[in-house]
CSV table of C-alpha atoms in Angstrom, one decimal:
chain,number,residue,atom,x,y,z
A,239,UNK,CA,-2.4,25.9,-10.7
A,240,UNK,CA,-2.3,26.6,-14.3
A,241,UNK,CA,-4.9,25.0,-16.5
A,242,UNK,CA,-2.3,22.9,-18.1
A,243,UNK,CA,-0.7,21.6,-14.9
A,244,UNK,CA,-4.9,21.1,-13.7
A,245,UNK,CA,-5.4,18.9,-16.6
A,246,UNK,CA,-2.0,16.9,-15.9
A,247,UNK,CA,-3.0,16.4,-12.4
A,248,UNK,CA,-6.4,15.3,-13.2
A,249,UNK,CA,-5.3,12.7,-15.9
A,250,UNK,CA,-2.4,11.6,-13.6
A,251,UNK,CA,-5.1,11.2,-10.5
A,252,UNK,CA,-7.5,9.4,-12.8
A,253,UNK,CA,-4.9,6.9,-14.2
A,254,UNK,CA,-3.5,6.3,-10.9
A,255,UNK,CA,-6.7,5.6,-9.2
A,256,UNK,CA,-8.2,3.4,-12.2
A,257,UNK,CA,-4.8,1.4,-11.7
A,258,UNK,CA,-5.1,1.4,-7.6
A,259,UNK,CA,-9.1,0.1,-8.1
A,260,UNK,CA,-7.7,-2.5,-10.0
A,261,UNK,CA,-5.3,-4.3,-7.0
A,262,UNK,CA,-7.5,-5.6,-4.7
A,263,UNK,CA,-11.0,-5.3,-6.3
A,264,UNK,CA,-13.0,-8.5,-6.6
A,265,UNK,CA,-12.7,-8.8,-10.5
A,266,UNK,CA,-13.0,-12.1,-12.0
A,267,UNK,CA,-9.1,-14.2,-12.6
A,268,UNK,CA,-9.3,-13.9,-16.4
A,269,UNK,CA,-10.3,-10.0,-16.7
A,270,UNK,CA,-8.1,-9.1,-14.1
A,271,UNK,CA,-5.1,-10.8,-16.1
A,272,UNK,CA,-6.2,-9.3,-19.3
A,273,UNK,CA,-6.3,-5.9,-17.3
A,274,UNK,CA,-3.1,-6.3,-15.8
A,275,UNK,CA,-1.2,-7.2,-19.4
A,276,UNK,CA,-2.9,-4.3,-20.6
A,277,UNK,CA,-1.5,-2.0,-18.3
A,278,UNK,CA,1.9,-3.3,-18.1
A,279,UNK,CA,1.9,-3.0,-21.8
A,280,UNK,CA,0.6,0.4,-22.1
A,281,UNK,CA,2.7,1.5,-19.3
A,282,UNK,CA,6.2,0.0,-20.9
A,283,UNK,CA,5.2,2.0,-24.4
A,284,UNK,CA,4.5,5.4,-22.4
A,285,UNK,CA,7.8,4.8,-20.5
A,286,UNK,CA,9.8,4.5,-23.8
A,287,UNK,CA,8.2,7.4,-25.3
A,288,UNK,CA,8.7,9.8,-22.6
A,289,UNK,CA,12.2,8.6,-22.4
A,290,UNK,CA,12.6,9.3,-26.3
A,291,UNK,CA,11.5,13.1,-25.2
A,292,UNK,CA,13.2,13.8,-21.9
A,293,UNK,CA,10.2,13.9,-20.2
A,294,UNK,CA,11.5,12.8,-16.7
A,295,UNK,CA,9.2,13.5,-14.6
A,296,UNK,CA,6.6,11.5,-16.8
A,297,UNK,CA,8.9,8.5,-17.7
A,298,UNK,CA,9.8,8.0,-13.8
A,299,UNK,CA,5.9,7.8,-13.4
A,300,UNK,CA,5.1,5.3,-16.2
A,301,UNK,CA,8.0,3.4,-15.0
A,302,UNK,CA,6.4,3.0,-11.5
A,303,UNK,CA,2.8,1.9,-13.0
A,304,UNK,CA,4.6,-0.7,-15.0
A,305,UNK,CA,6.5,-2.1,-12.2
A,306,UNK,CA,3.8,-2.2,-10.1
A,307,UNK,CA,1.5,-3.5,-12.6
A,308,UNK,CA,4.2,-6.0,-13.3
A,309,UNK,CA,4.6,-7.0,-9.6
A,310,UNK,CA,1.1,-7.6,-9.0
A,311,UNK,CA,0.8,-9.9,-12.0
A,312,UNK,CA,3.4,-12.0,-10.9
A,313,UNK,CA,2.1,-12.7,-7.2
A,314,UNK,CA,-1.4,-13.7,-8.8
A,315,UNK,CA,0.5,-17.0,-9.8
A,316,UNK,CA,1.3,-17.5,-6.0
A,317,UNK,CA,-2.3,-18.0,-4.7
A,318,UNK,CA,-3.4,-19.6,-1.3
A,319,UNK,CA,-3.9,-23.0,-3.0
A,320,UNK,CA,-0.4,-22.6,-4.4
A,321,UNK,CA,0.8,-22.5,-0.9
A,322,UNK,CA,-1.8,-24.9,0.6
A,323,UNK,CA,-2.8,-22.3,3.5
A,324,UNK,CA,-5.8,-22.4,5.5
A,325,UNK,CA,-7.5,-19.3,5.5
A,326,UNK,CA,-9.8,-20.3,8.4
A,327,UNK,CA,-6.5,-19.4,10.7
A,328,UNK,CA,-4.7,-16.7,11.8
A,329,UNK,CA,-1.6,-18.5,10.8
A,330,UNK,CA,-3.0,-18.8,7.1
A,331,UNK,CA,-4.1,-15.2,6.8
A,332,UNK,CA,-0.9,-14.1,8.2
A,333,UNK,CA,1.5,-16.3,5.9
A,334,UNK,CA,-0.6,-15.7,2.9
A,335,UNK,CA,-0.5,-11.8,3.5
A,336,UNK,CA,3.5,-11.9,4.2
A,337,UNK,CA,3.9,-14.2,0.6
A,338,UNK,CA,1.8,-11.5,-1.1
A,339,UNK,CA,4.1,-8.7,0.5
A,340,UNK,CA,7.4,-10.7,0.3
A,341,UNK,CA,6.8,-11.4,-3.3
A,342,UNK,CA,5.4,-7.6,-4.8
A,343,UNK,CA,8.0,-5.5,-2.6
A,344,UNK,CA,10.7,-8.0,-4.0
A,345,UNK,CA,9.6,-7.7,-7.7
A,346,UNK,CA,9.1,-3.5,-7.4
A,347,UNK,CA,12.6,-3.0,-5.7
A,348,UNK,CA,14.1,-5.2,-8.0
A,349,UNK,CA,12.8,-3.5,-11.2
A,350,UNK,CA,14.2,-0.1,-9.6
A,351,UNK,CA,17.4,-1.0,-9.2
A,352,UNK,CA,17.7,-3.0,-12.5
A,353,UNK,CA,16.6,0.4,-14.6
A,354,UNK,CA,19.4,2.5,-12.2
A,355,UNK,CA,17.0,4.0,-10.0
A,356,UNK,CA,17.9,4.6,-6.4
A,357,UNK,CA,16.1,3.1,-3.7
A,358,UNK,CA,16.0,6.8,-2.1
A,359,UNK,CA,13.5,7.5,-5.2
A,360,UNK,CA,10.9,4.9,-3.7
A,361,UNK,CA,11.9,5.6,0.1
A,362,UNK,CA,13.8,2.5,1.0
A,363,UNK,CA,16.4,4.7,2.8
A,364,UNK,CA,17.3,5.5,6.2
A,365,UNK,CA,16.1,9.2,5.6
A,366,UNK,CA,15.7,10.9,9.2
A,367,UNK,CA,16.2,8.0,11.0
A,368,UNK,CA,15.4,8.8,14.7
A,369,UNK,CA,12.3,11.0,14.2
A,370,UNK,CA,11.0,8.6,11.8
A,371,UNK,CA,11.5,5.4,14.0
A,372,UNK,CA,10.2,7.5,17.5
A,373,UNK,CA,6.9,8.8,15.5
A,374,UNK,CA,6.2,5.4,14.0
A,375,UNK,CA,6.9,3.6,17.1
A,376,UNK,CA,4.5,6.2,19.0
A,377,UNK,CA,1.6,5.4,16.6
A,378,UNK,CA,1.7,2.1,16.8
A,379,UNK,CA,1.6,1.8,20.3
A,380,UNK,CA,-1.0,4.1,20.3
A,381,UNK,CA,-2.9,2.3,18.2
A,382,UNK,CA,-1.9,-1.1,19.6
A,383,UNK,CA,-3.2,0.4,22.9
A,384,UNK,CA,-6.8,1.5,21.1
A,385,UNK,CA,-7.0,-2.2,19.7
A,386,UNK,CA,-6.6,-4.0,22.7
A,387,UNK,CA,-9.0,-1.8,25.0
A,388,UNK,CA,-11.6,-1.6,22.7
A,389,UNK,CA,-14.5,-2.2,24.9
A,390,UNK,CA,-17.1,-3.6,22.3
A,391,UNK,CA,-14.3,-5.9,20.5
A,392,UNK,CA,-12.1,-7.1,23.3
A,393,UNK,CA,-10.1,-10.5,22.5
A,394,UNK,CA,-11.1,-13.4,24.3
A,395,UNK,CA,-8.8,-14.9,27.1
A,396,UNK,CA,-5.7,-16.4,25.5
A,397,UNK,CA,-6.3,-15.5,22.1
A,398,UNK,CA,-3.7,-13.0,21.8
A,399,UNK,CA,-1.0,-15.6,23.4
A,400,UNK,CA,-1.7,-18.1,20.4
A,401,UNK,CA,-1.9,-15.6,17.6
A,402,UNK,CA,0.2,-12.5,18.6
A,403,UNK,CA,3.0,-13.6,16.1
A,404,UNK,CA,0.5,-14.1,13.3
A,405,UNK,CA,-1.0,-10.9,14.1
A,406,UNK,CA,2.3,-9.0,13.8
A,407,UNK,CA,3.2,-10.5,10.7
A,408,UNK,CA,0.2,-9.8,9.5
A,409,UNK,CA,0.0,-5.7,10.0
A,410,UNK,CA,4.2,-5.5,9.3
A,411,UNK,CA,4.0,-7.0,5.6
A,412,UNK,CA,0.6,-5.2,5.2
A,413,UNK,CA,1.9,-2.0,6.3
A,414,UNK,CA,5.0,-2.1,4.3
A,415,UNK,CA,3.5,-3.2,1.4
A,416,UNK,CA,1.2,-0.8,0.9
A,417,UNK,CA,3.2,2.0,1.9
A,418,UNK,CA,5.3,0.9,-1.2
A,419,UNK,CA,2.9,0.4,-3.1
A,420,UNK,CA,0.1,3.3,-2.7
A,421,UNK,CA,3.2,6.1,-1.7
A,422,UNK,CA,6.9,4.7,-1.8
A,423,UNK,CA,6.9,4.3,-5.5
A,424,UNK,CA,5.2,7.1,-6.2
A,425,UNK,CA,5.6,10.4,-3.8
A,426,UNK,CA,8.6,11.2,-5.6
A,427,UNK,CA,7.8,11.3,-8.9
A,428,UNK,CA,4.4,13.4,-8.4
A,429,UNK,CA,6.7,15.9,-6.3
A,430,UNK,CA,8.4,16.2,-9.5
A,431,UNK,CA,5.3,17.9,-11.2
A,432,UNK,CA,3.4,19.0,-8.1
A,433,UNK,CA,3.8,20.5,-4.9
A,434,UNK,CA,4.0,17.8,-1.9
A,435,UNK,CA,0.7,18.5,-0.7
A,436,UNK,CA,-0.9,17.7,-4.0
A,437,UNK,CA,1.4,14.5,-4.0
A,438,UNK,CA,0.0,13.5,-0.9
A,439,UNK,CA,-3.8,14.3,-1.2
A,440,UNK,CA,-3.8,12.4,-4.7
A,441,UNK,CA,-1.7,9.1,-3.5
A,442,UNK,CA,-4.4,9.3,-0.3
A,443,UNK,CA,-7.4,9.3,-2.4
A,444,UNK,CA,-6.3,6.7,-4.8
A,445,UNK,CA,-5.4,4.7,-1.1
A,446,UNK,CA,-8.8,5.3,0.1
A,447,UNK,CA,-11.1,4.9,-2.5
A,448,UNK,CA,-10.4,1.3,-2.7
A,449,UNK,CA,-11.0,0.4,0.5
A,450,UNK,CA,-14.9,1.5,-0.2
A,451,UNK,CA,-15.2,-2.3,-1.6
A,452,UNK,CA,-14.4,-4.1,1.6
A,453,UNK,CA,-16.5,-6.4,3.3
A,454,UNK,CA,-15.5,-6.3,7.1
A,455,UNK,CA,-16.8,-3.0,7.7
A,456,UNK,CA,-20.5,-2.0,8.2
A,457,UNK,CA,-20.0,1.7,7.1
A,458,UNK,CA,-17.7,1.5,4.3
A,459,UNK,CA,-17.8,5.7,3.7
A,460,UNK,CA,-16.8,6.1,7.1
A,461,UNK,CA,-14.2,3.4,6.7
A,462,UNK,CA,-12.5,4.9,3.4
A,463,UNK,CA,-12.7,8.7,5.2
A,464,UNK,CA,-10.9,7.0,8.0
A,465,UNK,CA,-8.3,5.6,5.4
A,466,UNK,CA,-7.9,9.2,3.9
A,467,UNK,CA,-6.9,10.6,6.9
A,468,UNK,CA,-4.6,7.4,7.8
A,469,UNK,CA,-3.3,8.2,4.0
A,470,UNK,CA,-2.5,11.8,5.1
A,471,UNK,CA,-0.4,11.0,8.1
A,472,UNK,CA,1.7,8.3,6.3
A,473,UNK,CA,1.8,10.5,3.2
A,474,UNK,CA,3.4,13.7,5.3
A,475,UNK,CA,5.6,11.2,7.6
A,476,UNK,CA,7.4,9.7,4.4
A,477,UNK,CA,7.7,13.2,2.9
A,478,UNK,CA,9.1,14.7,5.8
A,479,UNK,CA,10.9,11.9,7.0
A,480,UNK,CA,12.3,10.5,3.4
A,481,UNK,CA,12.1,6.9,4.8
A,482,UNK,CA,9.3,4.1,4.4
A,483,UNK,CA,10.0,3.5,8.2
A,484,UNK,CA,7.7,6.0,10.0
A,485,UNK,CA,4.5,5.6,7.6
A,486,UNK,CA,5.1,1.4,7.6
A,487,UNK,CA,5.1,1.4,11.4
A,488,UNK,CA,1.7,4.0,11.4
A,489,UNK,CA,0.0,1.6,9.0
A,490,UNK,CA,1.1,-1.3,10.6
A,491,UNK,CA,-0.7,0.1,14.1
A,492,UNK,CA,-3.6,1.1,12.4
A,493,UNK,CA,-4.3,-2.4,10.7
A,494,UNK,CA,-4.0,-3.7,14.5
A,495,UNK,CA,-7.2,-1.8,15.2
A,496,UNK,CA,-8.9,-3.7,12.2
A,497,UNK,CA,-7.4,-7.0,12.3
A,498,UNK,CA,-7.7,-7.8,16.1
A,499,UNK,CA,-11.3,-7.0,16.1
A,500,UNK,CA,-12.0,-9.0,12.9
A,501,UNK,CA,-10.4,-12.2,14.6
A,502,UNK,CA,-12.0,-11.6,17.7
A,503,UNK,CA,-15.3,-11.4,15.9
A,504,UNK,CA,-15.3,-14.0,13.3
A,505,UNK,CA,-13.3,-16.3,15.9
A,506,UNK,CA,-10.5,-17.0,13.7
A,507,UNK,CA,-8.2,-19.5,15.6
């Protein structure tokens, strides 16, 4: 890359990584609120500034940041306490994730539509439907098989029969939301600035790094590495099929390998 493009790549990467780290980090509520408002204001003024100077790629990227932060600001109102959910049950955990996913995706999609963007720019389209659906289902089934046949953490008898609907609700909600948040709203904009390999690498790293802070994996560095590989797979699936369908299904399948052992280990009913 030329020096100017390298600097641009580094600056955008740092900005995206910083924003992604604020999304799920255990930051105190008041501090996170201030951060979110500041990011929204900065993104808004950058969006307007780039728009006046006809810097289309940067304008679109700034809008994506603004929409993302506004969605996470709005969803922060709808807490577990607000819904009265019991987080000691698979039902409560699944409904909490469904609520977050529904609100965040609705806000983001609505903002892009109101701003005049096509849903194709955030990969909310059929794209190459058959290759996408076949690839997604294949990965989902493979990951599901591995999750159910893990010799070290097999589900106890009767667990899946009582909880399968909540497990599926969780993984599909989370898979769709995270693919939209970490890739869908960014890849098309980044492709206007860099080649798609760099765009996929950037979004994959920004997806993987926040997973270093998770508390449900003993080896967080290895887990983050796995997330990086998953991010690359989902990124190329999204790019090649021009749709969120395949990566959302792949992501949901990967979440099965995480959530079933967690629910089994911690005895969530």
